[in-house]
Amino acid sequence: MTVPRSTLRLQFHKGFTFDDALAHVEYFAALGVSHLYASPVTTAEPGSMHGYDTVDYSRISAECGGEAGLKRLVEKLHERGMGLIIDVVPNHMGVGGSSNAWWLDILEWGRHSAYARHFDIDWHSPDPALRGKVLMPCLGASYGDELAAGRIELRFAAQTGHFYAAYGPHVGPVCPIDYAAILQSAERADLSALAERFQGLTTQPADQPRAAEGRELLREFVAQNGRSAVDAALANYAPGESVTRDRLHRLLERQHFRLAWWRTASDEVNWRRFFDISTLAGIRVERPEVFDAVHALPFRLYTEGLIDGVRIDHVDGLAEPREYCQRLRQRLNELRDGEPYIVVEKILARGEPLREDWPVHGTTGYDFMNDVGALLHDPAGAEPLAATWAELTGRSARFADEALAARRKILAENLSAELDRAARALHRIARDSITTRDFTFTALHRVLTELVVHFPVYRIYPQNGVRTEADNVYFNQALAGAKQALSPADYAVLDQVDAWLGSGTAEDAALVRQGSAANAQAGANGQPFNHAGSSRRTAQTLFSQLTAPVAAKAVEDTACYRYGRLLSRNEVGSDPGEFALSVEQFHATNLERARRFPHAMLATATHDHKRGEDVRARLAVLSEIAHDWSATLRAWSTLNAPQRRALDGSLAALDHDWAPGPAAEAMLYQTLVGCWPPELAPDDDAGVKALAERVAQWQLKALREAKLRTSWLAPDETYEKACRDFLFDILAPQRRDGFLHALSALVARIGQAGAINSLQQTVLRLTSPGVPDLYQGTELWDFTLVDPDNRRPVDFAQRAAWLVETPPSDLLSEWRNGRVKLAVVQRLLALRAHLPALLSEGTYLPLTVKGKHAAQVVAFARRHANAWAVIIVTHLAAGLLDEGGDVPLVNAAQWEDTAVEMPAELTSRALFDWMSTAAPKVEDDGSLFLRDALATMPVAVLVEDGVPRA
């Protein structure tokens, strides 16, 4: 079995190892998943809690249990008929400490390192101080201050014979050509003799083995004679005295790295980062030797049958995603019979297709998460909630305005070095032609900025240097936006940049193809690309590797923390400007997926989500009571006004400069409503305090990500403390009869409708076309917030104890503890195992609903051969629930004449509900009345077969 029936995502780290997962395999099997879906298993930075900072692609993480631990886990999975999918990170590596051998070799040998072309480094920086060097932006303050403070030191590693510059956990290996000078500085005959081994060394590869031999002799000398002699040499580079400090400085200046304040990275970094993270360096997996090194381990694991497929992280960071996916598929196909399962982490805009020439099974499910999330919202709430947001905060009612401003800020402050590099690539092309040689760098930079700012999707995917029609749909939007923003004096430059970035003719495409060989040869020699075709390809790649991180940082990590019409739409992969999705549109997206990528992943929670799936489901109810919620926001703002803080920490600030400020305050109220635990009482002081601590962690991250009054680059700790004080004040025990009572009452009012939304999206994920993915722990209610809150330890033992054979309807009355959700997941995964072809390959048939409350129902059928499943879920239920009711269920009588029009083939068949004990009857005219189908559960999954009994 290779294509999963269903997956369960686990986050491995030193606190949750392969053996920890092995201990719960019986639970995973009883739950009904076919595959575990693991976070990266390769060796990451020590202590990594996520694994995406890989430092060694060749070894399985020892902290997670090593290869032996992984094999034990897989052996147990195979005993239970299950498999494993692993996360592969081909775009970047961790370079933030001293564990990455490839990176350390580059720091030591510069462009002559064996790994110099493994990373995406600009060795030809226009800054003379960086030419042939790598920027190391790791210092906590300016270089001069840190040097003078003695925090940068020259040290010696006795076990390896290396000299290195040390700054905290950061290591900069000294090039061996400087070892002779270091050793001779001690003026000792024994060290001078060792120094001769390093005399005349160059950085050329042929000299590097000689340096290794010299280091070995040095290591042996210290092992036999102790460190005193070497320490005498190190003393001549001690930072404590001006003379020796100056000698240390001059030594550092000769190295292939340049130590710098971390703030310089955004402006000066000369290597591609993952987004704006200066501890993650982009690698060039498009190079065959890098591809082979990155994938040797997963290829071996696949060959040995230990894994059944891979999830590719951040595919848009790669130079050539199409070629990468094709090469990956080809290699996996060659290694083992059967079909390898391949999905890519890809953010798609509404209407943007995943390219069919990528031989993958689909995405990791952000698109489905967006679809089902939007479905839960009432479109009638969009305008009043936007108006309330604008009125209360003074900010724009349109998300697009926030996104545009955020893109400009990210380009100017976080990714300016990457923008400069792309502009220089265009400038080199301009200088190569007499017709464009007068296009200045500044003009090209200006034009490129506007194109990136207005780019509506992550990136383009040119073929042979020419954009496809699919690319042009989005590139033309960026062109139009740029043209509107630019002066007419720049239009000629804009038109030329358009051509260079792929709007050209077949002749241009041939030029790029001809340049590919020259490009490869130049790269192999470490030379700049001069050929016109290869220069264009390089510019296109740099453009695409710029638009993708700008989109991620500006939209997901900035604008989504600034715009608060309704936070349930501010999610990874979603456009908060798109408020709701109709039932018809949801059916259309399912039909499209069934046609193009029937085995794509379906997710409603991930390790990267901003809010737990049940937080979003509850907040979506506010769209159904938009006017009441707007009034509540105003009332709470008035109620809590006395707790507002001036920036000096005093209470009752009356001017505009108070903390947290209207926008942050409004978002805070939504967050509290969304994540308030269902069983928490306002007089539970300990429980409320624990919630406040979690929300405070979210609040700090949200404020800094918004980058308005504080940020990661320039934190305003006074403002942040005032915001935290406000939060703890409004949740203090003395507020239990005031704000806490009002908050818990509002949660109680919408809680039942929120639970119906949660069960609705759970059923849709488990029955729609695709492979349903379950994020660890979300079998029960998921009221977590952004990481690290959503990566807290999971009590799998409790979940295992709560597995039952009884139908979910038996647990609905105790819905607050989440067992009903677990039962729904368990029952539908059992159905997928019982009739695997029905839900994995079955035709998707939207069903018509008629009657008074037809708009409150989503219904469709799945059919495979003679097998059928009919899925019916309650939709937008807030207005149908009994006031004061305590069960998330619409009273059967409320449905009145509402009915699903069933397929003719089912009118004579007996149907059984896998969610309850019901067996609703289809009328002779094909009508299935909701008063029968949804009498005991807000969701129904009707199948001709009854539930198998153990």
Tab-separated table of C-alpha atoms in Angstrom, residues 569-814:
chain	number	residue	atom	x	y	z
A	569	ARG	CA	-10.455	33.699	7.850
A	570	ASN	CA	-6.917	34.789	8.720
A	571	GLU	CA	-5.256	31.454	8.094
A	572	VAL	CA	-2.334	30.020	6.169
A	573	GLY	CA	-3.442	29.475	2.580
A	574	SER	CA	-6.500	31.697	2.938
A	575	ASP	CA	-7.345	35.153	1.664
A	576	PRO	CA	-9.085	37.091	4.462
A	577	GLY	CA	-10.541	39.271	1.720
A	578	GLU	CA	-12.580	36.252	0.599
A	579	PHE	CA	-15.072	35.934	3.416
A	580	ALA	CA	-17.319	33.043	2.468
A	581	LEU	CA	-17.764	30.227	-0.023
A	582	SER	CA	-21.158	29.080	-1.222
A	583	VAL	CA	-22.249	25.454	-1.116
A	584	GLU	CA	-22.161	25.409	-4.907
A	585	GLN	CA	-18.609	26.738	-4.952
A	586	PHE	CA	-17.542	24.154	-2.386
A	587	HIS	CA	-18.985	21.384	-4.548
A	588	ALA	CA	-17.119	22.823	-7.540
A	589	THR	CA	-13.770	22.711	-5.712
A	590	ASN	CA	-14.391	19.095	-4.685
A	591	LEU	CA	-15.286	18.151	-8.241
A	592	GLU	CA	-12.157	19.823	-9.566
A	593	ARG	CA	-9.956	18.006	-7.057
A	594	ALA	CA	-11.626	14.682	-7.858
A	595	ARG	CA	-10.866	15.254	-11.526
A	596	ARG	CA	-7.290	16.508	-11.273
A	597	PHE	CA	-5.746	15.382	-7.986
A	598	PRO	CA	-8.028	12.782	-6.352
A	599	HIS	CA	-5.371	11.776	-3.809
A	600	ALA	CA	-4.343	15.243	-2.616
A	601	MET	CA	-4.218	15.723	1.137
A	602	LEU	CA	-7.187	17.246	2.934
A	603	ALA	CA	-6.238	19.220	6.046
A	604	THR	CA	-8.092	21.387	8.536
A	605	ALA	CA	-5.179	21.703	10.972
A	606	THR	CA	-1.405	21.712	10.486
A	607	HIS	CA	1.748	22.387	12.465
A	608	ASP	CA	1.720	25.886	10.934
A	609	HIS	CA	-1.882	26.942	11.434
A	610	LYS	CA	-2.603	30.262	13.112
A	611	ARG	CA	-5.626	28.980	15.050
A	612	GLY	CA	-6.910	25.505	15.828
A	613	GLU	CA	-9.603	24.114	13.569
A	614	ASP	CA	-12.243	24.365	16.296
A	615	VAL	CA	-11.237	27.928	17.171
A	616	ARG	CA	-11.958	28.857	13.561
A	617	ALA	CA	-15.177	26.849	13.509
A	618	ARG	CA	-16.499	28.674	16.582
A	619	LEU	CA	-15.440	32.118	15.384
A	620	ALA	CA	-17.190	31.479	12.064
A	621	VAL	CA	-20.495	31.546	13.967
A	622	LEU	CA	-19.946	35.262	14.562
A	623	SER	CA	-20.571	35.766	10.834
A	624	GLU	CA	-24.135	34.592	11.458
A	625	ILE	CA	-24.701	37.124	14.277
A	626	ALA	CA	-22.656	39.949	12.816
A	627	HIS	CA	-24.743	42.803	14.243
A	628	ASP	CA	-24.894	41.278	17.715
A	629	TRP	CA	-21.149	40.656	17.668
A	630	SER	CA	-20.478	44.224	16.581
A	631	ALA	CA	-22.531	45.488	19.510
A	632	THR	CA	-20.688	43.119	21.842
A	633	LEU	CA	-17.312	44.415	20.667
A	634	ARG	CA	-18.355	47.962	21.428
A	635	ALA	CA	-19.748	46.982	24.823
A	636	TRP	CA	-16.635	45.102	25.832
A	637	SER	CA	-14.403	47.929	24.682
A	638	THR	CA	-16.361	50.302	26.933
A	639	LEU	CA	-16.421	47.826	29.812
A	640	ASN	CA	-12.662	47.323	29.739
A	641	ALA	CA	-11.649	50.903	28.976
A	642	PRO	CA	-10.535	51.475	32.592
A	643	GLN	CA	-7.959	48.687	32.194
A	644	ARG	CA	-6.244	50.290	29.215
A	645	ARG	CA	-2.648	51.253	29.781
A	646	ALA	CA	-0.662	54.308	28.948
A	647	LEU	CA	2.794	53.469	27.722
A	648	ASP	CA	4.206	54.438	31.098
A	649	GLY	CA	2.173	51.592	32.597
A	650	SER	CA	-0.442	53.757	34.302
A	651	LEU	CA	-4.138	52.966	34.027
A	652	ALA	CA	-6.956	54.782	32.246
A	653	ALA	CA	-5.057	56.278	29.345
A	654	LEU	CA	-7.452	58.568	27.542
A	655	ASP	CA	-5.421	59.645	24.557
A	656	HIS	CA	-4.921	57.625	21.365
A	657	ASP	CA	-1.602	56.202	22.438
A	658	TRP	CA	-2.872	53.484	24.773
A	659	ALA	CA	-2.148	49.795	24.926
A	660	PRO	CA	-3.129	47.538	23.381
A	661	GLY	CA	-4.838	49.951	20.965
A	662	PRO	CA	-8.199	49.444	19.229
A	663	ALA	CA	-7.118	46.924	16.587
A	664	ALA	CA	-5.123	44.709	18.942
A	665	GLU	CA	-7.931	44.915	21.522
A	666	ALA	CA	-10.572	43.823	19.009
A	667	MET	CA	-8.399	40.901	17.879
A	668	LEU	CA	-7.818	39.925	21.497
A	669	TYR	CA	-11.554	39.641	22.151
A	670	GLN	CA	-11.996	37.404	19.113
A	671	THR	CA	-9.115	35.222	20.252
A	672	LEU	CA	-10.580	34.813	23.722
A	673	VAL	CA	-13.973	33.895	22.278
A	674	GLY	CA	-12.387	31.407	19.910
A	675	CYS	CA	-10.101	29.556	22.312
A	676	TRP	CA	-12.129	29.623	25.552
A	677	PRO	CA	-12.285	25.926	26.571
A	678	PRO	CA	-15.852	24.554	26.448
A	679	GLU	CA	-15.758	23.307	30.035
A	680	LEU	CA	-14.060	26.364	31.570
A	681	ALA	CA	-16.135	28.293	34.119
A	682	PRO	CA	-15.457	32.007	34.729
A	683	ASP	CA	-14.938	31.357	38.452
A	684	ASP	CA	-12.198	28.777	37.795
A	685	ASP	CA	-9.330	31.086	38.706
A	686	ALA	CA	-6.584	28.572	37.926
A	687	GLY	CA	-8.142	27.624	34.603
A	688	VAL	CA	-8.608	31.241	33.550
A	689	LYS	CA	-5.029	32.066	34.511
A	690	ALA	CA	-3.716	29.127	32.473
A	691	LEU	CA	-5.741	30.376	29.518
A	692	ALA	CA	-4.353	33.885	30.007
A	693	GLU	CA	-0.793	32.569	29.864
A	694	ARG	CA	-1.506	30.818	26.558
A	695	VAL	CA	-3.218	33.859	25.100
A	696	ALA	CA	-0.371	36.105	26.280
A	697	GLN	CA	2.050	33.969	24.289
A	698	TRP	CA	-0.180	34.358	21.214
A	699	GLN	CA	-0.566	38.087	21.865
A	700	LEU	CA	3.164	38.742	21.937
A	701	LYS	CA	3.680	36.906	18.669
A	702	ALA	CA	0.675	38.605	17.060
A	703	LEU	CA	1.843	42.097	18.046
A	704	ARG	CA	5.343	41.511	16.747
A	705	GLU	CA	4.181	39.895	13.530
A	706	ALA	CA	1.875	42.848	12.846
A	707	LYS	CA	4.968	45.098	12.881
A	708	LEU	CA	2.981	48.187	13.787
A	709	ARG	CA	3.937	49.247	17.320
A	710	THR	CA	6.481	46.527	17.990
A	711	SER	CA	8.249	43.874	15.953
A	712	TRP	CA	10.832	41.124	16.068
A	713	LEU	CA	13.379	43.504	14.567
A	714	ALA	CA	12.670	46.325	17.008
A	715	PRO	CA	10.667	45.085	20.003
A	716	ASP	CA	8.978	47.730	22.136
A	717	GLU	CA	9.005	45.945	25.457
A	718	THR	CA	7.184	48.758	27.245
A	719	TYR	CA	4.229	48.494	24.876
A	720	GLU	CA	4.304	44.705	25.000
A	721	LYS	CA	4.205	44.680	28.795
A	722	ALA	CA	1.309	47.120	28.792
A	723	CYS	CA	-0.599	44.809	26.449
A	724	ARG	CA	0.102	41.823	28.670
A	725	ASP	CA	-1.012	43.767	31.742
A	726	PHE	CA	-4.271	44.678	29.976
A	727	LEU	CA	-4.909	41.014	29.145
A	728	PHE	CA	-4.318	39.826	32.709
A	729	ASP	CA	-6.368	42.699	34.115
A	730	ILE	CA	-9.473	41.907	32.057
A	731	LEU	CA	-9.152	38.206	32.971
A	732	ALA	CA	-8.430	38.822	36.651
A	733	PRO	CA	-10.635	37.079	39.263
A	734	GLN	CA	-12.263	40.378	40.193
A	735	ARG	CA	-13.724	40.540	36.671
A	736	ARG	CA	-15.595	37.221	37.048
A	737	ASP	CA	-18.955	38.960	37.452
A	738	GLY	CA	-18.180	41.473	34.723
A	739	PHE	CA	-16.138	40.775	31.622
A	740	LEU	CA	-15.444	37.110	32.413
A	741	HIS	CA	-19.140	36.431	32.835
A	742	ALA	CA	-19.950	38.254	29.584
A	743	LEU	CA	-17.190	36.409	27.737
A	744	SER	CA	-18.232	32.948	28.924
A	745	ALA	CA	-21.892	33.767	28.238
A	746	LEU	CA	-21.085	34.696	24.646
A	747	VAL	CA	-19.080	31.478	24.227
A	748	ALA	CA	-22.007	29.519	25.633
A	749	ARG	CA	-24.368	31.230	23.220
A	750	ILE	CA	-22.369	30.287	20.118
A	751	GLY	CA	-20.795	27.111	21.444
A	752	GLN	CA	-23.396	24.705	20.074
A	753	ALA	CA	-23.278	26.251	16.593
A	754	GLY	CA	-19.477	26.195	16.773
A	755	ALA	CA	-19.530	22.487	17.617
A	756	ILE	CA	-21.834	21.845	14.662
A	757	ASN	CA	-19.361	23.701	12.449
A	758	SER	CA	-16.540	21.559	13.844
A	759	LEU	CA	-18.379	18.316	13.166
A	760	GLN	CA	-19.368	19.600	9.747
A	761	GLN	CA	-15.784	20.306	8.687
A	762	THR	CA	-14.596	17.017	10.216
A	763	VAL	CA	-17.117	15.003	8.201
A	764	LEU	CA	-16.380	16.962	5.018
A	765	ARG	CA	-12.633	16.381	5.400
A	766	LEU	CA	-13.139	12.656	5.892
A	767	THR	CA	-15.567	12.163	3.003
A	768	SER	CA	-14.501	14.659	0.308
A	769	PRO	CA	-12.260	13.569	-2.590
A	770	GLY	CA	-8.697	13.262	-1.319
A	771	VAL	CA	-6.663	11.766	1.511
A	772	PRO	CA	-7.800	13.116	4.892
A	773	ASP	CA	-4.992	14.195	7.189
A	774	LEU	CA	-5.398	14.405	10.946
A	775	TYR	CA	-3.027	16.686	12.835
A	776	GLN	CA	-1.817	15.223	16.122
A	777	GLY	CA	-4.322	15.555	18.918
A	778	THR	CA	-7.119	17.159	16.910
A	779	GLU	CA	-9.277	14.060	17.301
A	780	LEU	CA	-10.622	15.963	20.307
A	781	TRP	CA	-11.525	19.654	20.269
A	782	ASP	CA	-8.639	21.758	18.982
A	783	PHE	CA	-8.771	25.133	20.684
A	784	THR	CA	-5.062	25.809	20.262
A	785	LEU	CA	-3.473	28.975	18.934
A	786	VAL	CA	-0.402	29.558	16.779
A	787	ASP	CA	2.814	27.657	17.482
A	788	PRO	CA	4.133	26.737	19.917
A	789	ASP	CA	0.633	26.399	21.386
A	790	ASN	CA	-0.437	24.021	18.627
A	791	ARG	CA	2.610	21.824	19.198
A	792	ARG	CA	2.026	21.053	22.861
A	793	PRO	CA	2.292	17.430	24.038
A	794	VAL	CA	-0.696	15.263	23.123
A	795	ASP	CA	-2.314	12.882	25.600
A	796	PHE	CA	-2.730	9.927	23.273
A	797	ALA	CA	-3.432	7.606	26.185
A	798	GLN	CA	-6.554	9.579	27.032
A	799	ARG	CA	-7.693	9.426	23.446
A	800	ALA	CA	-7.103	5.691	23.296
A	801	ALA	CA	-9.146	5.217	26.483
A	802	TRP	CA	-11.992	7.200	24.942
A	803	LEU	CA	-12.311	5.110	21.790
A	804	VAL	CA	-15.716	3.456	21.749
A	805	GLU	CA	-17.769	1.133	19.586
A	806	THR	CA	-20.980	3.051	20.196
A	807	PRO	CA	-22.134	5.567	17.551
A	808	PRO	CA	-21.210	9.239	17.910
A	809	SER	CA	-24.836	10.144	18.564
A	810	ASP	CA	-24.559	8.464	21.986
A	811	LEU	CA	-21.911	11.034	22.953
A	812	LEU	CA	-23.553	14.196	21.641
A	813	SER	CA	-25.077	15.141	24.999
A	814	GLU	CA	-21.565	15.339	26.535
